[in-house]
PDB file of C-alpha atoms in Angstrom:
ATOM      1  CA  UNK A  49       6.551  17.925   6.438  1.00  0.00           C
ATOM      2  CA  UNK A  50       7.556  18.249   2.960  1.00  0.00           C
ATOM      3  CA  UNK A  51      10.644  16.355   3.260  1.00  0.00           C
ATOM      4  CA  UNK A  52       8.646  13.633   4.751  1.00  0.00           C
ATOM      5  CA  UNK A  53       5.853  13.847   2.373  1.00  0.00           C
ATOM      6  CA  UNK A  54       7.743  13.415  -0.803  1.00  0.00           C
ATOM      7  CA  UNK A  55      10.641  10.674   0.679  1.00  0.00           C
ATOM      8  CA  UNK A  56       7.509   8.757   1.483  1.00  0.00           C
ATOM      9  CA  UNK A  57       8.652   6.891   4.897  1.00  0.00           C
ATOM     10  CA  UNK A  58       8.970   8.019   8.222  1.00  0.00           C
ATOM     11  CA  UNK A  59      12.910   8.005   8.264  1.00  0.00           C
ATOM     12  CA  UNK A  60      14.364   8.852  11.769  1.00  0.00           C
ATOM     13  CA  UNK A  61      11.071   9.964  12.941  1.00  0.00           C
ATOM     14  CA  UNK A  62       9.833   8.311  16.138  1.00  0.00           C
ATOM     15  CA  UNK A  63       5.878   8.081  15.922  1.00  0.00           C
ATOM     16  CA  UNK A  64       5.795   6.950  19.904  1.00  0.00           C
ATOM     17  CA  UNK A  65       7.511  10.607  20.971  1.00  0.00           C
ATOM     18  CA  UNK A  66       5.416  12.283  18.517  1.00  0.00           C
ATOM     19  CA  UNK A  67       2.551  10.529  20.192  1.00  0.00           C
ATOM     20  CA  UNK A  68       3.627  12.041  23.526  1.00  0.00           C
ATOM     21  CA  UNK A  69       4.743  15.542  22.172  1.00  0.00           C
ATOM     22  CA  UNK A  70       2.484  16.845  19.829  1.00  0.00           C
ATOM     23  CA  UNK A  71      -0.998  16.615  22.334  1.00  0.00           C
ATOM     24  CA  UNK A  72       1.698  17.777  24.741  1.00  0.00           C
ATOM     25  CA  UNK A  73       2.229  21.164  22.139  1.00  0.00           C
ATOM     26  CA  UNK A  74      -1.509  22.027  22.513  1.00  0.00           C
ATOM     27  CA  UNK A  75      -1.836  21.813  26.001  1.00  0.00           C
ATOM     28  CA  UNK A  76       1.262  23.932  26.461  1.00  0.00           C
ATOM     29  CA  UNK A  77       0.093  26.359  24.093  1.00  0.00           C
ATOM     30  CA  UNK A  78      -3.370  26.335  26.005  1.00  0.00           C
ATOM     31  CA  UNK A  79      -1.901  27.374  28.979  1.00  0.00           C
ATOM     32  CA  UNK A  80      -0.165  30.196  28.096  1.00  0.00           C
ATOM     33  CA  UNK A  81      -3.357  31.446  26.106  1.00  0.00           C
ATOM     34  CA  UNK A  82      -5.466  31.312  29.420  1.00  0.00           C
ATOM     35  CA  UNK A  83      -3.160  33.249  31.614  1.00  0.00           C
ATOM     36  CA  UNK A  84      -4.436  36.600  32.316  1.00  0.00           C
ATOM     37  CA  UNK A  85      -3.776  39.822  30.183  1.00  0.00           C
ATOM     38  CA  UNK A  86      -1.780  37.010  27.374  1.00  0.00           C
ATOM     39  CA  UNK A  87      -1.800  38.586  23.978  1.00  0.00           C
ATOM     40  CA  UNK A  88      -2.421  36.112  21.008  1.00  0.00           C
ATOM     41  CA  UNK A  89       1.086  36.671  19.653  1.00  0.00           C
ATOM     42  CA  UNK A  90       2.161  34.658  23.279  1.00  0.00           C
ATOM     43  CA  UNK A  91       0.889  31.592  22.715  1.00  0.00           C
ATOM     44  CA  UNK A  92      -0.141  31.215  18.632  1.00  0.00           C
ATOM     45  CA  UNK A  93       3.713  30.352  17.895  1.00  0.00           C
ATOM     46  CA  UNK A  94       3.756  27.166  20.121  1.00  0.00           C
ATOM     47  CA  UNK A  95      -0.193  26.448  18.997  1.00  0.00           C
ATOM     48  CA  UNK A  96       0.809  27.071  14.902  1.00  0.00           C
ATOM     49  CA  UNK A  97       4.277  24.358  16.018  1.00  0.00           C
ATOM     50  CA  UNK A  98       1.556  21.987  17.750  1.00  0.00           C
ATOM     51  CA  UNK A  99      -0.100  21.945  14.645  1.00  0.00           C
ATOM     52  CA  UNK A 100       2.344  21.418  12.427  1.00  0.00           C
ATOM     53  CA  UNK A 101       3.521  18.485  14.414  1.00  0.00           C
ATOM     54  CA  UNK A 102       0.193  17.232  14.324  1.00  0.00           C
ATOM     55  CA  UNK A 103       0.389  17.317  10.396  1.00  0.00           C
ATOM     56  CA  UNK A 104       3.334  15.336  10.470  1.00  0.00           C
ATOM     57  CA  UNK A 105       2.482  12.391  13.185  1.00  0.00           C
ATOM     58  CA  UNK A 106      -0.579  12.036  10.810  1.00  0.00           C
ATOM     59  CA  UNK A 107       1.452  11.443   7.232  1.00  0.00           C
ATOM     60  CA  UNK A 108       3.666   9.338   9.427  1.00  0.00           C
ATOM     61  CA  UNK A 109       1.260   7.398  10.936  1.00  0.00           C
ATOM     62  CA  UNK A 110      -0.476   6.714   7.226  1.00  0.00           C
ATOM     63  CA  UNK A 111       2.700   5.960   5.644  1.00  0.00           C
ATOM     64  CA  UNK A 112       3.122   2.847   8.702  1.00  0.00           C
ATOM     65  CA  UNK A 113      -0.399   1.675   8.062  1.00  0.00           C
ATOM     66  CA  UNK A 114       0.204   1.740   4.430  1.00  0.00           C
ATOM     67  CA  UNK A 115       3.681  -0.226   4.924  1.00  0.00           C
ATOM     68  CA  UNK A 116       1.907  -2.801   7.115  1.00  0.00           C
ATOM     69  CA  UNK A 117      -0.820  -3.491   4.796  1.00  0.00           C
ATOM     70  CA  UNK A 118       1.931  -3.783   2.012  1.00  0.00           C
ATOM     71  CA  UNK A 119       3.832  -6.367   4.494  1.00  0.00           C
ATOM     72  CA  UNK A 120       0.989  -7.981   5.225  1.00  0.00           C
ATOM     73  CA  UNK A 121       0.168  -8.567   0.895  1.00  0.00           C
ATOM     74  CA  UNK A 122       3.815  -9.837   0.570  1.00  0.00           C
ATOM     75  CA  UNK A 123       3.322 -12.026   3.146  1.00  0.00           C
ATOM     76  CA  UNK A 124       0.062 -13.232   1.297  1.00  0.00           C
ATOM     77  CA  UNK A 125       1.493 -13.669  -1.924  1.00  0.00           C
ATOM     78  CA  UNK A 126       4.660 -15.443  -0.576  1.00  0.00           C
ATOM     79  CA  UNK A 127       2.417 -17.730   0.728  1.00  0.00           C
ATOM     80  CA  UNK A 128       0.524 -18.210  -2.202  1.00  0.00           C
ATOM     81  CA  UNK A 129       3.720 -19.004  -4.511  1.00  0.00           C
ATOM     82  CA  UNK A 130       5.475 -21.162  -2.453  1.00  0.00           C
ATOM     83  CA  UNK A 131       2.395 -22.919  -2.276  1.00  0.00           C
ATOM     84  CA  UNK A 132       1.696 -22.794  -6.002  1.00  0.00           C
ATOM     85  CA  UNK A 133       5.689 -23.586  -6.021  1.00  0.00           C
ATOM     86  CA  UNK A 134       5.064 -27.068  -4.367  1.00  0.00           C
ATOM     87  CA  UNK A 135       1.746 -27.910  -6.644  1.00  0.00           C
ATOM     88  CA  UNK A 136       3.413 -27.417 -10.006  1.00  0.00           C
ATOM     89  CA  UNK A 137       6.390 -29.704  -8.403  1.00  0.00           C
ATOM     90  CA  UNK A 138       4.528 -32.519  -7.701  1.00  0.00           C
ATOM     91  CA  UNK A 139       2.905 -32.461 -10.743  1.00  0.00           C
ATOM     92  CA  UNK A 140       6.202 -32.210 -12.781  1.00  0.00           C
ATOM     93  CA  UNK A 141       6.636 -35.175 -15.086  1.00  0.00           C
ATOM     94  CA  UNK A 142       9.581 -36.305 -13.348  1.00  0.00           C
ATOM     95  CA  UNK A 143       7.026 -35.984 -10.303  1.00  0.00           C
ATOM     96  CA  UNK A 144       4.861 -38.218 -11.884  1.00  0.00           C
ATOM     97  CA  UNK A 145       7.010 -40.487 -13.372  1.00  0.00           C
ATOM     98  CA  UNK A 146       7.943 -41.277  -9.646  1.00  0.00           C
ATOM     99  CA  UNK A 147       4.635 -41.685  -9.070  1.00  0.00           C
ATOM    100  CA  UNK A 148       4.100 -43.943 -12.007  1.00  0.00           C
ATOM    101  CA  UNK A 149       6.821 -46.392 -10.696  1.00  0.00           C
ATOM    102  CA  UNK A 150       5.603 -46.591  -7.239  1.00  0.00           C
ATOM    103  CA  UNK A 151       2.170 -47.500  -8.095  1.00  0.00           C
ATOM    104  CA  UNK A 152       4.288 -50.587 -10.712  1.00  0.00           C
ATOM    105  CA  UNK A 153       6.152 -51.299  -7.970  1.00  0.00           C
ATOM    106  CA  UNK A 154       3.075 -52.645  -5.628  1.00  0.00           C
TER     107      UNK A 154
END
């Protein structure tokens, strides 16, 4: 968790097994807690591990919405350059000199 907390990406991590396995954890850990005469230490190792792994499909799941958002802004202001790109060209003087000639020319 810490590893993953201070790199600030997901690495190697799959989100879509940690999707399956963590709820998977807790339900595991819930059924050895309601077998009958179970002591807590039985089951609180694999609940405390669910947990954990809960923790960490969380900060990975931020860290993807926080890189798609981030895409997404690139995207935006790609768009918006190449865009302001193209207006300052055809307004370049040698832009409008063109210009100038064509509208001579007829």
């Amino acid at each position: 968790i810490i590893k993953t907390w201070r790199s600030g990406s997901v690495g190697a991590i799959s989100i879509p097994m940690m999707l399956m396995q963590t709820p998977g954890g807790f339900v595991f850990a819930y059924s050895i807690a309601i077998r009958p005469g179970v002591n807590w230490s039985s089951w609180i190792s694999t609940f405390v591990a669910a947990t954990l792994q809960c923790v960490l499909l969380v900060i990975c799941l931020s860290f993807e919405a926080q890189a798609k958002s981030q895409r997404a802004l690139e995207s935006t202001e790609a768009t918006a350059n190449d865009a302001a790109a193209d207006a300052a060209a055809s307004s370049s003087p040698a832009a409008a000199a063109e210009q100038a000639s064509e509208n001579t020319a007829t």
